[in-house]
Short mmCIF file of C-alpha atoms and ligand atoms in Angstrom, two decimals:
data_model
loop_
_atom_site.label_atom_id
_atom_site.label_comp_id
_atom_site.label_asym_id
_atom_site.label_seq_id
_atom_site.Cartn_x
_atom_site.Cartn_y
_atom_site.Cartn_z
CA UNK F 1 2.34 27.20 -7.72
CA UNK F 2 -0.78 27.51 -5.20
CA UNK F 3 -0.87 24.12 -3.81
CA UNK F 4 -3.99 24.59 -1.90
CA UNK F 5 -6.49 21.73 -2.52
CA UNK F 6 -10.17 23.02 -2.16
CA UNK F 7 -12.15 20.73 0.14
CA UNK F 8 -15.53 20.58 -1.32
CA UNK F 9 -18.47 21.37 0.93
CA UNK F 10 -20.63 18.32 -0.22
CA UNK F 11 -17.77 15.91 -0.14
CA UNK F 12 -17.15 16.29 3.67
CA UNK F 13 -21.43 15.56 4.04
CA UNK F 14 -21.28 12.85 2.11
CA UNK F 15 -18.60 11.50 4.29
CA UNK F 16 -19.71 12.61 7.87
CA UNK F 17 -22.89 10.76 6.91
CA UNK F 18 -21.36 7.46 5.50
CA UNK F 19 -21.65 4.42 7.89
CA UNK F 20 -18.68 2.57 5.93
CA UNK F 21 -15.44 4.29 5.05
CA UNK F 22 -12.95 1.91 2.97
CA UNK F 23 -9.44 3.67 1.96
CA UNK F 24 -7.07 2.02 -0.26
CA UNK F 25 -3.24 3.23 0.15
CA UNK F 26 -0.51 2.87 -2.23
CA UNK F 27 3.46 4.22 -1.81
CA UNK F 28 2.45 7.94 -2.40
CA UNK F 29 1.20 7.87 0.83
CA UNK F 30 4.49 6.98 2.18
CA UNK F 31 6.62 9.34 0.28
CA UNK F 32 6.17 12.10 3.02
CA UNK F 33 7.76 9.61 5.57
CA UNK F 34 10.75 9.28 3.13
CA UNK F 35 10.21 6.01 1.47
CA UNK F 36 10.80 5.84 -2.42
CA UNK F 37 7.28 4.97 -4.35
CA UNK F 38 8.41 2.54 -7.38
CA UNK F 39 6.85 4.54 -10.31
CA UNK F 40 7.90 7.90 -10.57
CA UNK F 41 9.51 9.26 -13.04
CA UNK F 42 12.89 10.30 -10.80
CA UNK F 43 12.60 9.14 -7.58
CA UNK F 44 10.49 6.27 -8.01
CA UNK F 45 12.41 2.52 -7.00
CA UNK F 46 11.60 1.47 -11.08
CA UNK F 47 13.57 4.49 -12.34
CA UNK F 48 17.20 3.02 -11.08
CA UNK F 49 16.27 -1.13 -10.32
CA UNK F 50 14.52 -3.23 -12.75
CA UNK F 51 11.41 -4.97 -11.26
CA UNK F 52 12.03 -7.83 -13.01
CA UNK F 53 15.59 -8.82 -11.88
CA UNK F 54 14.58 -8.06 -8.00
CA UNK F 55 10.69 -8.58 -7.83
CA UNK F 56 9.71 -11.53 -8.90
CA UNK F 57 10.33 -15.18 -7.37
CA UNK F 58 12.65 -15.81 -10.46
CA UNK F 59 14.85 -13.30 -9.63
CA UNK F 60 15.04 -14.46 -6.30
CA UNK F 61 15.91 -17.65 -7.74
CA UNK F 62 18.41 -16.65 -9.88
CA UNK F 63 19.95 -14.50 -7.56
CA UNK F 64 18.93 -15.17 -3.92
CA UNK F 65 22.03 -13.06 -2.55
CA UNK F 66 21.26 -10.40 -4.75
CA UNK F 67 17.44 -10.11 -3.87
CA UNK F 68 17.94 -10.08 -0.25
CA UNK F 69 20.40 -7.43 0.03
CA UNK F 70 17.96 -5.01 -1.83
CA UNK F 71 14.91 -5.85 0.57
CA UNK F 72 17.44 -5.22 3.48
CA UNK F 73 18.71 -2.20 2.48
CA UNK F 74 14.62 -1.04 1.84
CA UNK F 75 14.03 -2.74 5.22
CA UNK F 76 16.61 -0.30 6.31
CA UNK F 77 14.90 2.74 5.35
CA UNK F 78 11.60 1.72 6.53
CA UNK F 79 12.87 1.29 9.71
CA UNK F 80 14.05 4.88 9.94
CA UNK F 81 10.79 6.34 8.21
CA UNK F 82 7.66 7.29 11.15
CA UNK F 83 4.25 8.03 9.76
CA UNK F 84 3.60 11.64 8.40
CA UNK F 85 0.50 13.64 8.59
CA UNK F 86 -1.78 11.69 5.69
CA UNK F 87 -1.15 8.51 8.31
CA UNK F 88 -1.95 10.33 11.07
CA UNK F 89 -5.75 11.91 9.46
CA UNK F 90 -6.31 8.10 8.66
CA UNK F 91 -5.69 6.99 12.28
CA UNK F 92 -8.10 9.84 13.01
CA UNK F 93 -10.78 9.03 10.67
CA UNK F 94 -11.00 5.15 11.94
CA UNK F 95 -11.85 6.88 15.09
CA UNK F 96 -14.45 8.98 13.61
CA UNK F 97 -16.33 6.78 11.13
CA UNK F 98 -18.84 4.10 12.63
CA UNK F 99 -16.70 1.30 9.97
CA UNK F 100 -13.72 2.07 8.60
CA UNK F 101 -11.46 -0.58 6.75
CA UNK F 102 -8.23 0.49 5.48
CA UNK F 103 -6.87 -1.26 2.47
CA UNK F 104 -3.21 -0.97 2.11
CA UNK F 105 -1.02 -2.06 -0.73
CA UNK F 106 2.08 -0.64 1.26
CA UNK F 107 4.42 -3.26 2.75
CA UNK F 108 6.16 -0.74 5.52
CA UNK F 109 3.58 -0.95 8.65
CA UNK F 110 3.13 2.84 8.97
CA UNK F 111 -0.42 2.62 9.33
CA UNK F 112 -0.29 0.33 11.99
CA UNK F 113 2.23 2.69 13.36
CA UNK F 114 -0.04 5.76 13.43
CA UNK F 115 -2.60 3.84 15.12
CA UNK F 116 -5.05 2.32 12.58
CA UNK F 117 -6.42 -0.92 13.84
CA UNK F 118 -8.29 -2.37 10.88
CA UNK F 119 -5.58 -2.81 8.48
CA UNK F 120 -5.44 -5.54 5.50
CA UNK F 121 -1.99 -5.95 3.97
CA UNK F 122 -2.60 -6.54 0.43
CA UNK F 123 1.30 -7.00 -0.75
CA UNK F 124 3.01 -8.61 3.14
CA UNK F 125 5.66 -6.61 5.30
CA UNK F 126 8.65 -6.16 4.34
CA UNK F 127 9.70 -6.11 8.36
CA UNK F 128 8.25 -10.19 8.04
CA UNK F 129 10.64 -12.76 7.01
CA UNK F 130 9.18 -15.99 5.47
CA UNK F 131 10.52 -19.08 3.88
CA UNK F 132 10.80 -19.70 0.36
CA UNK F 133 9.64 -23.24 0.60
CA UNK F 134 7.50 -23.90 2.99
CA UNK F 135 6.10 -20.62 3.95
CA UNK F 136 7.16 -20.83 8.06
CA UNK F 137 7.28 -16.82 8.63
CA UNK F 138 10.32 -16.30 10.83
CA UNK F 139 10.13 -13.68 13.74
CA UNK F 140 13.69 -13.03 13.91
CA UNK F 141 14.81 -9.33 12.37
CA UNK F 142 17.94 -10.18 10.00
CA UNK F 143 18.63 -6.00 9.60
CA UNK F 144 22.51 -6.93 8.60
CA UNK F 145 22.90 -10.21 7.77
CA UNK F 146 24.21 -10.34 4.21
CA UNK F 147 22.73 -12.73 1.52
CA UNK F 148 19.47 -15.01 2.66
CA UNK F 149 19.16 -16.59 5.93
CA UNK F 150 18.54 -20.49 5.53
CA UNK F 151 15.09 -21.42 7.46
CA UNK F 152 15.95 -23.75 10.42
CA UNK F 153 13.25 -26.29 9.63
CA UNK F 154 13.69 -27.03 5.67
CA UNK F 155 17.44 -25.12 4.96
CA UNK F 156 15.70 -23.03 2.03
CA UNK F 157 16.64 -19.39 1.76
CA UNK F 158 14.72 -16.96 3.83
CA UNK F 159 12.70 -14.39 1.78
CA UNK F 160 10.88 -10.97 2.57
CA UNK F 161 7.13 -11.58 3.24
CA UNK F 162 6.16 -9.74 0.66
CA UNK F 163 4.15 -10.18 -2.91
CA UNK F 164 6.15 -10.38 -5.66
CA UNK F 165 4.82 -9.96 -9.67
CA UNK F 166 3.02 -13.17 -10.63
CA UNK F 167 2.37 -14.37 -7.09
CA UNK F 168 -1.00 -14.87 -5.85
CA UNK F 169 -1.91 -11.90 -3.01
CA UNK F 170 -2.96 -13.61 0.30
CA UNK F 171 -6.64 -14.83 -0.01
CA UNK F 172 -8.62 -13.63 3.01
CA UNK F 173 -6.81 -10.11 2.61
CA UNK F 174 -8.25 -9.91 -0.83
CA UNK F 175 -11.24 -11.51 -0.16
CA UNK F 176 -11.89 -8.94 2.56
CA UNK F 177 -10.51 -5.94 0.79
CA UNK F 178 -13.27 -7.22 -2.31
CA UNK F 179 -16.05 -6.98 0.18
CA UNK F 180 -15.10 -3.87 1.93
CA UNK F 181 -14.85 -2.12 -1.83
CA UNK F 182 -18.08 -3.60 -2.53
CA UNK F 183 -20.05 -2.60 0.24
CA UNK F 184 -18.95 0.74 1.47
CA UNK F 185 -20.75 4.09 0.85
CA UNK F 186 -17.52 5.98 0.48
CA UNK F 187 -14.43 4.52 -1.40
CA UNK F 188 -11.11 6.34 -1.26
CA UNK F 189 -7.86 5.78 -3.35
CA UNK F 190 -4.75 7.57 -2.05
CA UNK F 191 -1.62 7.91 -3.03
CA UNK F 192 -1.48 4.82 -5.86
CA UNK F 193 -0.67 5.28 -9.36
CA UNK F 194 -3.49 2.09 -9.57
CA UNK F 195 -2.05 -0.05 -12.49
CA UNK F 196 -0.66 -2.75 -10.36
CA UNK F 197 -3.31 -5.32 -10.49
CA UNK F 198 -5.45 -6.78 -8.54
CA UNK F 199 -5.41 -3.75 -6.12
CA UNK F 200 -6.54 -1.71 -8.62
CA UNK F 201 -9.77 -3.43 -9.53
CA UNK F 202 -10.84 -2.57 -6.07
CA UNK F 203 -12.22 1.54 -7.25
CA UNK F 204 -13.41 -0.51 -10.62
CA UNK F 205 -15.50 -2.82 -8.40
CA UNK F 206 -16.52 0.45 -5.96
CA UNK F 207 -17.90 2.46 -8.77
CA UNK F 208 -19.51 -0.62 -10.59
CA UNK F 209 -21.86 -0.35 -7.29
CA UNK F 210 -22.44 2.95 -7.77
CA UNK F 211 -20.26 3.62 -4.47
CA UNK F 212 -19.13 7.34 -4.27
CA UNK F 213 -15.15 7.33 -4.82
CA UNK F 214 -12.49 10.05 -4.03
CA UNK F 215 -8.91 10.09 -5.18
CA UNK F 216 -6.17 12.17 -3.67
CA UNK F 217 -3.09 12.06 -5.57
CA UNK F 218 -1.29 14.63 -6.86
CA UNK F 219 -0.53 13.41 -10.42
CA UNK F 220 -3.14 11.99 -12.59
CA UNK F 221 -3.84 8.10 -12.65
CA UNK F 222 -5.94 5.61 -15.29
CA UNK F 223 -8.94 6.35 -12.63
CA UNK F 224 -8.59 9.82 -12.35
CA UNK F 225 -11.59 10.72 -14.89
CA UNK F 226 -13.65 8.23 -13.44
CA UNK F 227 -13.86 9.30 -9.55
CA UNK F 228 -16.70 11.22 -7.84
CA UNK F 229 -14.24 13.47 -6.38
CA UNK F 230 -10.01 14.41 -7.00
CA UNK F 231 -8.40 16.02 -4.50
CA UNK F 232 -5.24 16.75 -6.67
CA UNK F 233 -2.13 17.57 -3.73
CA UNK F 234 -0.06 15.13 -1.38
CA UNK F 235 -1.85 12.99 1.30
CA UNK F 236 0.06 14.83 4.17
CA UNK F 237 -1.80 18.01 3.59
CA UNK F 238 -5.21 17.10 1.66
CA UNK F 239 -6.00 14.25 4.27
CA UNK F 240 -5.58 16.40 7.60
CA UNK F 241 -7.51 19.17 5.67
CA UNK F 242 -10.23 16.43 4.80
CA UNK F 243 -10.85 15.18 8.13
CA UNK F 244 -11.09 18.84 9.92
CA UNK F 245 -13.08 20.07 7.27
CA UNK F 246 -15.76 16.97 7.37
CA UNK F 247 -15.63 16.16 11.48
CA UNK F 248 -14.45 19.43 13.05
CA UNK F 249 -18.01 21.20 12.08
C1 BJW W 1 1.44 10.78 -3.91
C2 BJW W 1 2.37 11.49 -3.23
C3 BJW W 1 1.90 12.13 -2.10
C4 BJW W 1 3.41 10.67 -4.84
N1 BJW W 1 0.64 12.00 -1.79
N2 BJW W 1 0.20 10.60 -3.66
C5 BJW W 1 -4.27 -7.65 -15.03
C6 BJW W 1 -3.87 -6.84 -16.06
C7 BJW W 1 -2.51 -6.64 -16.29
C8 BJW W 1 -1.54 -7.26 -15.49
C9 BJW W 1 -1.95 -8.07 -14.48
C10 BJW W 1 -3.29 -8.26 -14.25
N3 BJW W 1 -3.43 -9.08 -13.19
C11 BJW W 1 -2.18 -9.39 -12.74
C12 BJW W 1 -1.26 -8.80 -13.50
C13 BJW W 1 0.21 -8.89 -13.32
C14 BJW W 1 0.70 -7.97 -12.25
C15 BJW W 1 0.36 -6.53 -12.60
O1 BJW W 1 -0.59 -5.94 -12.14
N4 BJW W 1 1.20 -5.89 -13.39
C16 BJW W 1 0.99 -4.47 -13.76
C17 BJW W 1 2.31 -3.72 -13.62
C18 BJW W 1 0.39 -4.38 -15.13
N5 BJW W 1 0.16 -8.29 -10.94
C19 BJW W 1 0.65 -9.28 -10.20
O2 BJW W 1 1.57 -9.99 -10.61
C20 BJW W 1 0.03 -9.52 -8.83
N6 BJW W 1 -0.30 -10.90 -8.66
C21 BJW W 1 -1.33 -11.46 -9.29
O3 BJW W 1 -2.10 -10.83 -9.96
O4 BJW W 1 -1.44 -12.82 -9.06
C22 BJW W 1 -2.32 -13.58 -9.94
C23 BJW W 1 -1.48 -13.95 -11.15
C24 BJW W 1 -0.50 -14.88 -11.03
C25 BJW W 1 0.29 -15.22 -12.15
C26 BJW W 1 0.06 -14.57 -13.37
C27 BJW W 1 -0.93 -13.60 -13.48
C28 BJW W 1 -1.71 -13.29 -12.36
C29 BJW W 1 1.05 -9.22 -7.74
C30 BJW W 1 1.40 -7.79 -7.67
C31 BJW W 1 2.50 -7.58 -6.62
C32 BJW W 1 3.01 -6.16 -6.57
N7 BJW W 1 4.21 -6.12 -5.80
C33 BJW W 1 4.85 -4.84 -5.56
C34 BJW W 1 6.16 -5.07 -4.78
C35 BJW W 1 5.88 -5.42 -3.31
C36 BJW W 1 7.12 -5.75 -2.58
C37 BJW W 1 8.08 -4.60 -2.49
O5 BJW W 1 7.79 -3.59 -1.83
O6 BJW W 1 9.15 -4.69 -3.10
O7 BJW W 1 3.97 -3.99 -4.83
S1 BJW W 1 5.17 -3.91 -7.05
C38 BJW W 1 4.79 -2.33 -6.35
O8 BJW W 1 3.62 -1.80 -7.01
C39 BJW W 1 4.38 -2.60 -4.90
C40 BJW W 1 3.21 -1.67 -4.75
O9 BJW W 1 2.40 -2.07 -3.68
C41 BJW W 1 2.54 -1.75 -6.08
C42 BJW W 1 1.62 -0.59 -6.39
O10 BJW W 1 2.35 0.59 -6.49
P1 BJW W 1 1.76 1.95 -5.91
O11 BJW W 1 1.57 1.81 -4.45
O12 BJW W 1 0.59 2.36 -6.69
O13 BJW W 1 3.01 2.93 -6.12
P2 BJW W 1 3.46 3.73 -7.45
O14 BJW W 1 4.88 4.11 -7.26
O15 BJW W 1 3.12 2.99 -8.66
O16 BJW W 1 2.57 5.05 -7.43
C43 BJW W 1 2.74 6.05 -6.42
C44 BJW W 1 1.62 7.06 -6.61
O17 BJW W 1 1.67 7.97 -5.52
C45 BJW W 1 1.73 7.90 -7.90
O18 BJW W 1 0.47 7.93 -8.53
C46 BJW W 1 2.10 9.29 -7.38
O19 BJW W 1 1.55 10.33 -8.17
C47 BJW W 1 1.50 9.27 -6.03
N8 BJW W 1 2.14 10.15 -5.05
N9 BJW W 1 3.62 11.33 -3.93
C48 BJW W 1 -0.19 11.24 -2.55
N10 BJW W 1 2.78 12.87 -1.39
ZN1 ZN W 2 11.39 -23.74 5.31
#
């Protein structure tokens, strides 16, 4: 299989000349670093654990010990994973666009890691401990402990600072991911298999402005048809070939 990805010519103009970039991430952007994305078909997360029994605040209810021990053995990997080449090209394109926002659904800091300083968390940190009952996030890394922590101020388990299904994403990162996808001139989606909702209203609200959208994923998505541009291959290769193809010239 040739996996080149063909850069088109008036792509890279359209983005050398845009005054705001916004990029939205999602765990295929990751998956060069190591970390499992959750929905594919082998080595996705969803393919061995059920989302339901470990990501939701139910299950965490049911089963606090349980819960924990999954998140620490993901915190684990993270920990061990370093940003590949597709975080890299992002760190490099903040530094080349006059506004740049980066929209991340990822929970594993490697953004932050490679350098990007204008980074909204849309789903937490996994790294980020909070409480389950009255929110106090704890700075204290619990790699090994088995089962949840207690907090020190209220004795309710510790949780993972993360979103879970049917909890409300934090407010001013939405609001601010909202405006950035509404008032860009270039909207890219990377590495997201955009189902998981409402991060993937944000290319829905792009295009409804008429903003020019580009998706690199490898595998098709519900947006796919509707993007300006696909650049069909892995973030580690198409998004270094991107940036030295629309700044290097
Ligand atoms: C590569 C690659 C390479 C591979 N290079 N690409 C409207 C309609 C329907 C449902 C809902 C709705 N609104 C809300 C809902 C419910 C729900 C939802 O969306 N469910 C859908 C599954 C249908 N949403 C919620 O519950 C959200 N909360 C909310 O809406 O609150 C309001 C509310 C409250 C109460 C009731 C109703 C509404 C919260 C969502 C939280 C998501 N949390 C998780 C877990 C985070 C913690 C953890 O890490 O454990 O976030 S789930 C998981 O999915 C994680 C991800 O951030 C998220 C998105 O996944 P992502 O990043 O797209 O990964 P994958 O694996 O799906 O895709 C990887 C992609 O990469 C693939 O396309 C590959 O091809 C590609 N790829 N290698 C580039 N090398
Ligand atoms: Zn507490």
């Amino acid at each position: 299989i040739d996996m080149t990805v063909m850069i088109p010519h008036d792509l890279c103009m359209k983005l050398k000349s845009a005054k705001r970039i916004a990029v939205l991430t999602g765990a295929g952007t990751s998956a060069e670093s190591g970390v499992p994305t959750f929905r594919e078909a082998q080595s996705g997360l969803w393919a061995r654990y059920d989302p339901q029994q470990l990501a939701t605040p139910e299950a965490f209810r049911r089963n606090p010990g349980l819960v924990w021990d999954w998140y620490s053995w993901r915190r684990s990997l993270v920990a061990e994973a370093k940003p590949n080449a597709g975080h890299h090209a992002l760190a490099k394109m903040e530094e080349l666009a006059p506004e740049f926002t980066l929209i991340t659904q990822n929970v594993d800091g490697l953004h932050q890691q490679a350098g990007n300083q204008a980074v909204i968390e849309l789903h937490g940190n996994i790294m980020r401990t909070k409480c389950s009952d009255c929110d106090i996030i704890v700075e204290e890394r619990f790699d090994t402990i088995p089962g949840p922590p207690r907090c020190s101020s209220c004795d309710r388990p510790l949780r993972p600072d993360v979103v879970w299904f049917g909890e409300n994403l934090p407010e001013r990162a939405l609001l601010r991911a909202y405006t950035a996808a509404r008032t860009c001139d270039v909207f890219l989606s990377i590495g997201t298999s955009s189902i998981v909702h409402p991060a993937a209203s944000l290319p829905v609200e792009a295009l409804r402005k008429g903003i020019l959208t580009i998706e690199v994923n490898p595998e098709q998505t519900p947006m796919t048809s509707l993007m300006t541009f696909v650049l069909a291959g892995p973030s580690g290769t198409v998004l270094p070939k991107l940036v030295s193809a629309t700044w290097s010239t």
